[in-house]
Coordinates of C-alpha atoms and ligand atoms in Angstrom, one line a residue:
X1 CA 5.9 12.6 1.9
X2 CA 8.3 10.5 4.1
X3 CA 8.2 7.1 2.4
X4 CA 7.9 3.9 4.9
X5 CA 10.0 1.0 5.1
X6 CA 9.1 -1.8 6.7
X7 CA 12.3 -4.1 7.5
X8 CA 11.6 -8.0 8.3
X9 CA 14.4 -9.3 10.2
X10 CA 15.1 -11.8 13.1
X11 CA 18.7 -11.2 13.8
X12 CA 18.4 -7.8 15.9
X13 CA 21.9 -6.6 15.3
X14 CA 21.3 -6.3 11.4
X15 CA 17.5 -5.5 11.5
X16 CA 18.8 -1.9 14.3
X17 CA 21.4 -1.0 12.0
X18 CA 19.1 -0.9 9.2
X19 CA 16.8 0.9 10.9
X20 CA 19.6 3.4 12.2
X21 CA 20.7 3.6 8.6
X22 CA 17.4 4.3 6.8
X23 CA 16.4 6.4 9.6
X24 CA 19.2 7.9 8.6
X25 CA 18.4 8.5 5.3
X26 CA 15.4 10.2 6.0
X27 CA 13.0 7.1 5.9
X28 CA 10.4 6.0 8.3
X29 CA 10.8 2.4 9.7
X30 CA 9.3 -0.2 11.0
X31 CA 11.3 -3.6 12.2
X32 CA 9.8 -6.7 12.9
X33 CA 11.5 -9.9 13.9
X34 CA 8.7 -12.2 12.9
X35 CA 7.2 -13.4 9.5
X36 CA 3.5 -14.0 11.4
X37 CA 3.3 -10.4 12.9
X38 CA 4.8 -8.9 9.8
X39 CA 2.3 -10.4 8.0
X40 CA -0.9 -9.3 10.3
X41 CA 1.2 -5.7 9.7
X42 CA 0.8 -5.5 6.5
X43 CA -2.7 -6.8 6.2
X44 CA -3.1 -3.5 8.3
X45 CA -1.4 -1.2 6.3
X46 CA 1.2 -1.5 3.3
X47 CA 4.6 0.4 3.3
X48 CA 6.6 1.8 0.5
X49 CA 9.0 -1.0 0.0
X50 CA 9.7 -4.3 2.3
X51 CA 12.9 -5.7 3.6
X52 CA 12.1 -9.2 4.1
X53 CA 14.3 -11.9 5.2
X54 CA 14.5 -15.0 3.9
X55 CA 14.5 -17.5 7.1
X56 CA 12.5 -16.5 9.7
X57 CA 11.2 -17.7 12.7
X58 CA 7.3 -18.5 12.4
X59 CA 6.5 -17.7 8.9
X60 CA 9.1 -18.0 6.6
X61 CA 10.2 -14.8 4.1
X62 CA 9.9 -16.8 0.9
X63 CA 6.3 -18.1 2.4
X64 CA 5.5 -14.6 3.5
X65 CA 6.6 -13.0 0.1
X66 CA 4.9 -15.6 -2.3
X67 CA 1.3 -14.9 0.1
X68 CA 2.1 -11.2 -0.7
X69 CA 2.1 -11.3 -4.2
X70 CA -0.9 -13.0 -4.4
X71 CA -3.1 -10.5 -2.6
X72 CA -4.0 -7.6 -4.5
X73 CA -2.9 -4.7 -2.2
X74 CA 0.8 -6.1 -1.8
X75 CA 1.2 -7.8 -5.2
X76 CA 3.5 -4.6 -6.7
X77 CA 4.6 -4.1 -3.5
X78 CA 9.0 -3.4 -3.8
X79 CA 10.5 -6.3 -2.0
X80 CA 14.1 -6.8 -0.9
X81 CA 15.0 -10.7 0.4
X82 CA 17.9 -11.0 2.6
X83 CA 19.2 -14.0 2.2
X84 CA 22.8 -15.4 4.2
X85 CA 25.9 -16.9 1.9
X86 CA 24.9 -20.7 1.3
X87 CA 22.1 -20.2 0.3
X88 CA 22.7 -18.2 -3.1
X89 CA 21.5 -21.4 -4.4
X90 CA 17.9 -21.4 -3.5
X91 CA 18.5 -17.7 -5.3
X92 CA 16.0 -18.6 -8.2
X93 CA 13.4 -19.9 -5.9
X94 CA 13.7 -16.4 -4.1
X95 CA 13.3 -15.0 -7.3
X96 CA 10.4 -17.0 -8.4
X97 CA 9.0 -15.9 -5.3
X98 CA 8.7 -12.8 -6.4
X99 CA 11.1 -10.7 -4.7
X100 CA 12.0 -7.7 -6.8
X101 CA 15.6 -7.8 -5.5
X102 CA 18.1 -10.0 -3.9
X103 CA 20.9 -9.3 -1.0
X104 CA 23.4 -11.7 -0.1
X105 CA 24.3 -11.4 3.5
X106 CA 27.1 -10.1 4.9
X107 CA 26.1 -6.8 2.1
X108 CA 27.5 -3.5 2.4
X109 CA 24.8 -1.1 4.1
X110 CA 25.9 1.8 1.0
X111 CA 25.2 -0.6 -1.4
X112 CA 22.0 -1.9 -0.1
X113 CA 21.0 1.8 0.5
X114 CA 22.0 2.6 -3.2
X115 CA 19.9 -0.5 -4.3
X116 CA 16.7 0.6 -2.0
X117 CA 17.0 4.4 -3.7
X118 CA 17.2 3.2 -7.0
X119 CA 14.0 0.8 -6.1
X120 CA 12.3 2.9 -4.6
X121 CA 12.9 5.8 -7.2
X122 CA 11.7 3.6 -9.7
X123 CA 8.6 2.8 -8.2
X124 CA 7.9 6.2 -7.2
X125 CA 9.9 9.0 -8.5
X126 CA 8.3 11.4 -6.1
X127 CA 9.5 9.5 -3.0
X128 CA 12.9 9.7 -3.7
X129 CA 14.5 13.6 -5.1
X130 CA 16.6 13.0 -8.0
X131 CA 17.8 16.1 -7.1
X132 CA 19.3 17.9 -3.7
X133 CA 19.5 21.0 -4.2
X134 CA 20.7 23.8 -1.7
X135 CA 22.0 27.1 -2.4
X136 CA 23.9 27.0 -5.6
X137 CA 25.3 23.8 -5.2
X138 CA 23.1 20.8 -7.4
X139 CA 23.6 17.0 -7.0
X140 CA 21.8 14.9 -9.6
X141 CA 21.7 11.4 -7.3
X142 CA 21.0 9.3 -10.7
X143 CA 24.0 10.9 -13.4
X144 CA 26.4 11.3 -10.0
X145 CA 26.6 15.4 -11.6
X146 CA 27.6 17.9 -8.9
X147 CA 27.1 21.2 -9.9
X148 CA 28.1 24.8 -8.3
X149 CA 26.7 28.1 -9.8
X150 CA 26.5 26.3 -13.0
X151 CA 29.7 25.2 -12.7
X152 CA 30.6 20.9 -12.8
X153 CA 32.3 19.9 -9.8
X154 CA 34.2 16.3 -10.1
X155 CA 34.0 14.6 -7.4
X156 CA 35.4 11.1 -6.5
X157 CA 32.7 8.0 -5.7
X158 CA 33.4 9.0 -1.9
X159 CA 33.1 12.7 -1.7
X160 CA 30.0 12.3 -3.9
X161 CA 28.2 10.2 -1.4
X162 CA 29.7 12.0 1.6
X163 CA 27.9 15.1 0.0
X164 CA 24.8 13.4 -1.0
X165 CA 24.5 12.2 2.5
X166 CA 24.9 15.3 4.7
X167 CA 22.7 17.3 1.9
X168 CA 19.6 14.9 2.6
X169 CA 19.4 16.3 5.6
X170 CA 20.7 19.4 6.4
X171 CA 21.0 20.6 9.6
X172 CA 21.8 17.3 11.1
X173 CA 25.3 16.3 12.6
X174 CA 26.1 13.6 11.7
X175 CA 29.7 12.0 13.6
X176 CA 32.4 10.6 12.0
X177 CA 31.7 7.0 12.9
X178 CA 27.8 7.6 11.5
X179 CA 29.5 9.2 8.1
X180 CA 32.2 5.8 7.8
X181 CA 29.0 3.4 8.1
X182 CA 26.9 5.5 5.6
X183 CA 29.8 5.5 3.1
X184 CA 32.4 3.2 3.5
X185 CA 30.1 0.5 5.2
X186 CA 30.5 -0.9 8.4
X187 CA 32.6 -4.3 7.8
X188 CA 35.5 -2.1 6.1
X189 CA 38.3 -1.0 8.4
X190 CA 39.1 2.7 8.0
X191 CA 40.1 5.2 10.7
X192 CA 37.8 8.0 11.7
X193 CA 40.7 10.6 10.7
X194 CA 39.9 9.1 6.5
X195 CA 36.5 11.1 6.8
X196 CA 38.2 14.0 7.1
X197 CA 40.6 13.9 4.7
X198 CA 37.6 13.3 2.7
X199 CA 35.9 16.2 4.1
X200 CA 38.8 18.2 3.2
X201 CA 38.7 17.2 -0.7
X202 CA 34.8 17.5 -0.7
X203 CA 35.7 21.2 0.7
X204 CA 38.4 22.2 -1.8
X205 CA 36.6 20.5 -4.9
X206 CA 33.2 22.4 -3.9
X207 CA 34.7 25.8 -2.5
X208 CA 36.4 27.5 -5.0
X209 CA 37.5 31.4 -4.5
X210 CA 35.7 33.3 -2.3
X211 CA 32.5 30.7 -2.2
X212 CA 30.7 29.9 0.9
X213 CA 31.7 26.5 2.7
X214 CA 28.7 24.6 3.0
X215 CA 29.5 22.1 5.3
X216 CA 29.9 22.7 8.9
X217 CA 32.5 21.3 11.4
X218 CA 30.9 20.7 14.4
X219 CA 33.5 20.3 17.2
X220 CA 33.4 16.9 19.0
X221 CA 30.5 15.8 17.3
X222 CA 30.9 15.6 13.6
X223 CA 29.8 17.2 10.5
X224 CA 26.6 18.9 8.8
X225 CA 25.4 20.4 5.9
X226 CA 24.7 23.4 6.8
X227 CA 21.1 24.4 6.8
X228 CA 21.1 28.3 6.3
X229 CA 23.3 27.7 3.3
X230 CA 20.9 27.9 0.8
X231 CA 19.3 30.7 2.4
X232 CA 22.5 32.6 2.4
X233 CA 23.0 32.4 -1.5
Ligands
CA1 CA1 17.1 -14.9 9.7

């Protein structure tokens, strides 16, 4: 089951690369820019969790998330607020609101993708794996454990998530400037040629003696987790 996300969002630079990202991810999304029509959506049908910003045009997030919880078919509904910097104050209103979670604004995408994982796992383990498996190779998303043949591979924060990320989907290319967004973020600086030194140490840490290389080097486009893998082991 692909679990929806429905994102709430006027500014339509942040709202797309949310949706690229949790496309991404293996989510299905939704993006609205405006708290009225988001509302009339969700009287139609409800989604898996809701990224709602706070000021909207129209129908404001905090308005749309306190009429929310007080109908019966959104009121355990997982809601993010997005909120921008100055107004961290009004952060217990939010809150009282009834928003499950809170993002300041700018946010790391990662960290907002960690936090909508964990939320969403929470809700419903069996939307979110707490395992990838493929092959030999096991990554326990909630311990950070990688394991090969039984064996514990240590792996640092980036490599981890570099793997986590191609493994959700394997089979996909993904490029370099699509792996730097989904794992350093997209307001650090870092040049394409970091993902793959990274790569590399994700290779060597994971490939030890004669084992297969799971990840693929596609030239000119990127990298993939390499969807026969688990078929050849
Ligand atoms: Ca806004």
């Amino acid at each position: 089951m692909i679990p929806k996300i429905l994102i709430v969002e006027d500014e339509e630079a942040l709202g797309t690369l949310l949706r690229y990202n949790l496309e991404a991810e293996g989510y299905e999304v939704q993006l609205i820019a405006e708290g009225d029509e988001a509302e009339t959506a969700l009287h139609e049908s409800v989604p898996d969790l809701l990224i709602l910003d706070w000021m909207l045009p129209g129908l404001s997030g905090i308005e749309l998330c306190r009429r929310l919880r007080a109908r019966k078919q959104t009121k355990r509904l997982p809601i993010i607020m997005l909120t921008a910097r100055g107004e961290e104050s009004e952060r217990i209103r939010g809150l009282s609101t009834g928003a499950d979670d809170y993002v300041v604004k700018p946010f790391s995408v990662p960290e907002l993708m960690a936090r909508i994982n964990a939320m969403l796992r929470r809700v419903n383990p069996e939307l979110v794996s707490k395992n990838l498996k493929a092959g030999d190779i096991e990554l326990d998303r909630e311990t950070h454990r990688v394991n090969r043949a039984e064996r514990e591979i240590h792996l640092g924060p980036k490599e981890f998530r570099l793997l986590e990320y191609l493994m959700h989907n394997p089979g996909r290319v993904y490029s370099r400037e699509q792996l730097l967004n989904a794992v350093w973020g997209q307001d650090v600086y870092v040049d394409e040629r970091t993902v793959d030194v990274h790569v590399g140490r994700l290779r060597r840490a994971i490939n030890r003696g004669k084992a297969v290389d799971p990840i693929r080097t596609v030239r000119g486009a990127g990298y993939a987790f390499d969807d026969k893998f688990g078929k050849l082991n």
